[in-house]
Short mmCIF file of C-alpha atoms in Angstrom, two decimals:
data_model
loop_
_atom_site.label_atom_id
_atom_site.label_comp_id
_atom_site.label_asym_id
_atom_site.label_seq_id
_atom_site.Cartn_x
_atom_site.Cartn_y
_atom_site.Cartn_z
CA MET A 18 33.40 -37.02 -28.32
CA LYS A 19 33.17 -35.37 -24.90
CA THR A 20 37.01 -36.21 -23.03
CA LEU A 21 37.10 -35.88 -19.49
CA THR A 22 40.06 -35.47 -17.77
CA ILE A 23 41.27 -37.57 -13.48
CA LYS A 24 44.79 -36.33 -11.93
CA LEU A 25 44.95 -39.28 -10.13
CA THR A 26 47.76 -38.48 -7.15
CA ALA A 27 48.49 -39.89 -4.01
CA PRO A 28 50.98 -41.08 -1.43
CA LEU A 29 50.89 -44.64 -3.34
CA GLN A 30 48.90 -45.69 -5.99
CA ALA A 31 48.82 -49.34 -7.20
CA TYR A 32 47.65 -51.07 -10.41
CA GLY A 33 48.16 -55.13 -10.49
CA ASN A 34 49.27 -56.67 -13.46
CA GLU A 35 49.44 -59.80 -13.63
CA ALA A 36 52.10 -60.58 -11.31
CA SER A 37 51.63 -64.24 -9.09
CA PHE A 38 50.03 -64.43 -6.23
CA GLU A 39 52.94 -63.97 -3.68
CA ARG A 40 55.53 -60.72 -4.98
CA ARG A 41 52.51 -58.31 -6.51
CA THR A 42 54.23 -55.73 -9.08
CA SER A 43 52.27 -52.80 -10.54
CA TRP A 44 51.78 -51.35 -14.21
CA SER A 45 53.46 -48.30 -14.51
CA ALA A 46 50.82 -45.64 -15.18
CA PRO A 47 47.32 -46.60 -13.96
CA SER A 48 45.69 -49.87 -16.16
CA LYS A 49 42.50 -48.85 -17.77
CA SER A 50 40.50 -51.48 -15.40
CA ALA A 51 42.05 -49.03 -12.63
CA VAL A 52 40.51 -46.20 -13.13
CA VAL A 53 36.66 -48.32 -15.27
CA GLY A 54 36.79 -49.52 -11.01
CA MET A 55 36.79 -46.20 -9.56
CA ILE A 56 34.00 -44.81 -12.22
CA ALA A 57 32.34 -47.78 -11.29
CA ALA A 58 32.88 -47.00 -7.14
CA ALA A 59 31.09 -43.49 -8.29
CA LEU A 60 28.52 -44.78 -9.65
CA GLY A 61 27.11 -47.21 -7.08
CA MET A 62 27.56 -50.29 -9.74
CA ARG A 63 28.30 -52.88 -7.83
CA ARG A 64 31.86 -55.30 -8.40
CA GLU A 65 29.20 -58.23 -9.45
CA ASP A 66 26.84 -55.41 -11.85
CA GLU A 67 26.81 -56.28 -15.33
CA ARG A 68 26.65 -52.64 -16.32
CA ILE A 69 29.96 -52.35 -15.65
CA LYS A 70 31.41 -54.32 -18.77
CA SER A 71 29.43 -51.53 -20.89
CA LEU A 72 32.34 -48.36 -19.19
CA ASN A 73 35.00 -51.16 -21.48
CA ASP A 74 33.56 -48.94 -24.16
CA LEU A 75 35.17 -45.96 -22.42
CA ALA A 76 37.87 -44.18 -24.66
CA TYR A 77 41.04 -44.28 -22.77
CA ALA A 78 44.30 -42.22 -21.88
CA VAL A 79 46.43 -41.59 -19.21
CA ARG A 80 49.58 -38.84 -19.53
CA VAL A 81 52.76 -40.38 -16.33
CA ASP A 82 53.22 -36.44 -15.47
CA GLN A 83 55.67 -37.29 -12.26
CA ILE A 84 57.44 -40.62 -11.92
CA GLY A 85 57.20 -41.70 -8.90
CA LYS A 86 59.24 -44.55 -7.14
CA THR A 87 58.30 -48.28 -6.44
CA MET A 88 57.67 -49.50 -2.43
CA THR A 89 57.90 -52.61 -1.24
CA GLU A 90 56.09 -53.84 1.40
CA PHE A 91 55.06 -57.08 3.02
CA GLN A 92 51.87 -58.69 3.86
CA THR A 93 51.39 -62.49 5.66
CA VAL A 94 48.05 -62.99 4.19
CA GLU A 95 46.02 -66.64 4.96
CA TRP A 96 45.03 -67.59 2.31
CA LYS A 97 43.54 -70.95 3.50
CA PRO A 98 42.81 -71.74 6.95
CA GLY A 99 46.03 -72.89 9.17
CA THR A 100 47.90 -71.37 6.37
CA ARG A 101 50.00 -68.10 5.91
CA LYS A 102 52.48 -67.02 3.23
CA LEU A 103 54.73 -64.11 3.37
CA THR A 104 53.26 -62.41 0.28
CA TYR A 105 55.00 -58.65 -0.84
CA ARG A 106 53.78 -55.94 -2.98
CA ASP A 107 54.65 -52.75 -4.88
CA HIS A 108 53.11 -49.58 -4.93
CA TYR A 109 54.77 -46.32 -6.95
CA GLN A 110 55.73 -43.06 -4.37
CA ASP A 111 54.07 -39.50 -4.77
CA ALA A 112 53.39 -39.71 -9.25
CA VAL A 113 50.61 -37.84 -10.69
CA TYR A 114 48.92 -39.13 -13.30
CA VAL A 115 46.58 -37.35 -15.53
CA ALA A 116 43.99 -40.62 -16.64
CA ALA A 117 41.19 -38.97 -19.78
CA VAL A 118 38.10 -40.62 -20.96
CA GLY A 119 36.00 -40.26 -23.46
CA SER A 120 32.48 -41.59 -25.27
CA GLU A 121 30.72 -40.41 -27.72
CA ASP A 122 27.54 -40.05 -25.62
CA GLU A 123 27.85 -36.67 -23.84
CA GLU A 124 25.39 -38.07 -21.45
CA LEU A 125 27.67 -40.92 -20.02
CA ILE A 126 30.61 -38.14 -19.14
CA GLY A 127 28.24 -35.86 -17.77
CA LYS A 128 26.94 -38.53 -15.36
CA ILE A 129 30.20 -39.50 -14.47
CA GLU A 130 31.59 -36.84 -13.76
CA TYR A 131 28.86 -35.66 -11.23
CA ALA A 132 29.48 -39.14 -9.95
CA LEU A 133 33.44 -38.38 -9.87
CA LYS A 134 32.70 -35.70 -7.83
CA HIS A 135 29.79 -37.32 -5.40
CA PRO A 136 31.11 -41.12 -5.25
CA ARG A 137 28.68 -42.90 -3.79
CA PHE A 138 31.97 -45.64 -2.62
CA GLN A 139 35.71 -44.32 -1.32
CA LEU A 140 37.44 -44.73 -4.46
CA TYR A 141 40.93 -45.25 -4.30
CA LEU A 142 44.28 -45.29 -6.19
CA GLY A 143 44.68 -49.60 -7.35
CA ARG A 144 44.13 -51.00 -3.75
CA ARG A 145 41.83 -49.91 -1.40
CA ALA A 146 45.47 -48.58 0.98
CA CYS A 147 45.26 -46.61 -2.04
CA PRO A 148 42.91 -43.21 -1.34
CA PRO A 149 43.31 -40.26 -3.68
CA ALA A 150 45.18 -36.86 -2.16
CA GLY A 151 41.65 -35.26 -1.68
CA VAL A 152 39.11 -34.31 -3.70
CA LEU A 153 39.60 -35.28 -7.38
CA ARG A 154 40.65 -32.56 -9.37
CA ILE A 155 37.97 -33.41 -12.59
CA GLU A 156 38.45 -31.05 -16.52
CA SER A 157 35.57 -31.81 -19.44
CA PHE A 158 36.36 -31.37 -22.68
CA ALA A 159 33.41 -31.21 -25.75
CA ASP A 160 34.22 -32.09 -29.09
CA THR A 161 37.97 -33.68 -28.78
CA ASP A 162 39.39 -36.81 -27.13
CA PRO A 163 41.51 -38.30 -24.96
CA VAL A 164 44.61 -37.80 -26.42
CA LYS A 165 44.49 -35.56 -28.15
CA VAL A 166 43.30 -33.25 -24.46
CA LEU A 167 46.60 -35.13 -23.16
CA GLU A 168 48.50 -33.42 -26.37
CA ASN A 169 47.29 -30.53 -25.19
CA MET A 170 47.35 -30.10 -21.53
CA PRO A 171 49.67 -28.14 -19.11
CA TRP A 172 51.75 -30.22 -17.46
CA GLN A 173 50.49 -31.28 -14.72
CA ALA A 174 53.63 -32.99 -11.94
CA GLU A 175 53.38 -30.81 -8.16
CA LYS A 176 55.68 -27.68 -7.59
CA TRP A 177 58.21 -28.81 -5.87
CA TYR A 178 58.95 -31.86 -9.11
CA GLN A 179 58.48 -29.38 -12.08
CA ASN A 180 61.30 -27.37 -9.65
CA LYS A 181 63.37 -30.10 -9.54
CA GLN A 182 63.77 -30.14 -12.84
CA LYS A 183 64.35 -26.72 -13.27
CA ARG A 184 67.28 -26.17 -15.51
CA LYS A 185 65.28 -27.61 -18.12
CA ALA A 186 63.02 -26.30 -20.41
CA GLU A 187 60.13 -29.38 -20.77
CA PHE A 188 59.72 -32.63 -19.95
CA THR A 189 59.33 -35.44 -21.86
CA ALA A 190 55.46 -37.05 -20.49
CA GLU A 191 54.63 -40.91 -22.24
CA ILE A 192 51.47 -41.08 -23.18
CA ILE A 193 49.48 -44.53 -23.39
CA ALA A 194 46.55 -44.96 -25.24
CA ASP A 195 43.85 -47.33 -26.32
CA ALA A 196 45.46 -48.23 -30.40
CA ASN A 197 42.42 -46.23 -31.84
CA LEU A 198 43.62 -43.52 -30.86
CA LEU A 199 47.14 -43.72 -31.77
CA PRO A 200 47.11 -45.24 -35.23
CA ASP A 201 50.32 -44.40 -36.13
CA ALA A 202 52.47 -44.77 -32.88
CA ALA A 203 55.78 -47.52 -33.75
CA PHE A 204 55.03 -49.68 -30.98
CA THR A 205 51.34 -51.57 -29.38
CA GLN A 206 51.03 -53.59 -26.69
CA THR A 207 48.17 -56.43 -25.59
CA VAL A 208 48.08 -55.84 -21.84
CA LYS A 209 45.04 -57.64 -19.93
CA ASP A 210 43.05 -54.65 -18.10
CA ARG A 211 39.74 -54.89 -19.98
CA VAL A 212 36.66 -55.92 -17.20
CA GLU A 213 35.11 -59.23 -17.04
CA SER A 214 34.29 -59.30 -13.80
CA PHE A 215 35.77 -57.54 -10.78
CA ASP A 216 33.42 -60.20 -8.47
CA PRO A 217 36.18 -61.81 -5.50
CA GLN A 218 34.99 -65.24 -6.38
CA GLY A 219 35.04 -64.93 -10.33
CA ARG A 220 37.70 -62.32 -11.35
CA CYS A 221 38.87 -62.12 -14.94
CA PHE A 222 40.05 -59.39 -16.81
CA GLY A 223 40.84 -59.81 -21.50
CA PHE A 224 42.87 -58.88 -23.31
CA ARG A 225 42.93 -55.04 -24.52
CA LEU A 226 46.01 -53.02 -27.88
CA THR A 227 47.40 -50.15 -26.45
CA ALA A 228 49.83 -47.78 -27.21
CA LYS A 229 52.23 -45.37 -26.75
CA GLU A 230 54.12 -42.00 -27.69
CA ARG A 231 56.01 -39.67 -25.91
CA ILE A 232 55.90 -35.50 -26.02
CA ASN A 233 57.25 -32.78 -24.47
CA LEU A 234 55.65 -30.37 -22.05
CA LYS A 235 56.99 -27.11 -21.19
CA ASN A 236 58.50 -26.54 -17.51
CA PRO A 237 57.11 -23.42 -15.93
CA CYS A 238 59.26 -23.60 -13.44
CA TYR A 239 62.71 -23.71 -16.13
CA GLU A 240 65.25 -21.09 -15.55
CA GLN A 241 67.23 -19.57 -18.32
CA LYS A 242 69.52 -17.96 -16.71
CA SER A 243 70.70 -20.52 -14.23
CA GLN A 244 70.67 -22.67 -17.77
CA ASP A 245 72.81 -19.91 -19.92
CA ILE A 246 75.48 -19.95 -16.26
CA MET A 247 75.75 -23.96 -16.98
CA ASP A 248 75.67 -24.49 -20.43
CA TYR A 249 79.49 -21.48 -19.95
CA LEU A 250 80.53 -23.47 -17.80
#
């Protein structure tokens, strides 16, 4: 299997879940449907394109490297002529995630990598108001799956965030993946983020089984002397 990693960072990110119309909350990490949608946009697929569903077959995992703060905004929406409602939208500020997709079809992964570097349509991180913070940082890895790549990849949080944790030698990161990639996981959960259709006239999502694990990542900003002093005090 060949795996591609995508660092997802922006001032705001939002990954809508099954919340109601008036209050739109967000998954705590990028959903598979959001990443599939971003890949489809990069490849030039329109929302009604049936080929999008084949991207559900990509192996998927995501690691939370920098925990963002929740920000809620409100919008006035005219949901039918002459009728307006006040709605609320949750976003994550200054979060950093590393998403990983894999496939036995190495040619497909190569096409996805090229497309993400030369996207046909605008890319965004969940909602249209959340563009990436610059050019996406992408890496490819041969003969390995998304979980193994994320387990071995160095911590990708921003330097200011790593430095904020300088008294800790390690950062505990959470990996959320397709359940078959973590067969020994103690916790599994069914989430509704399998793309059936992005068509605005009939958006539809199916269920996917996920699993989680926590791993420790070395903090390059760890200061042993500071920690020793704190322990002494």
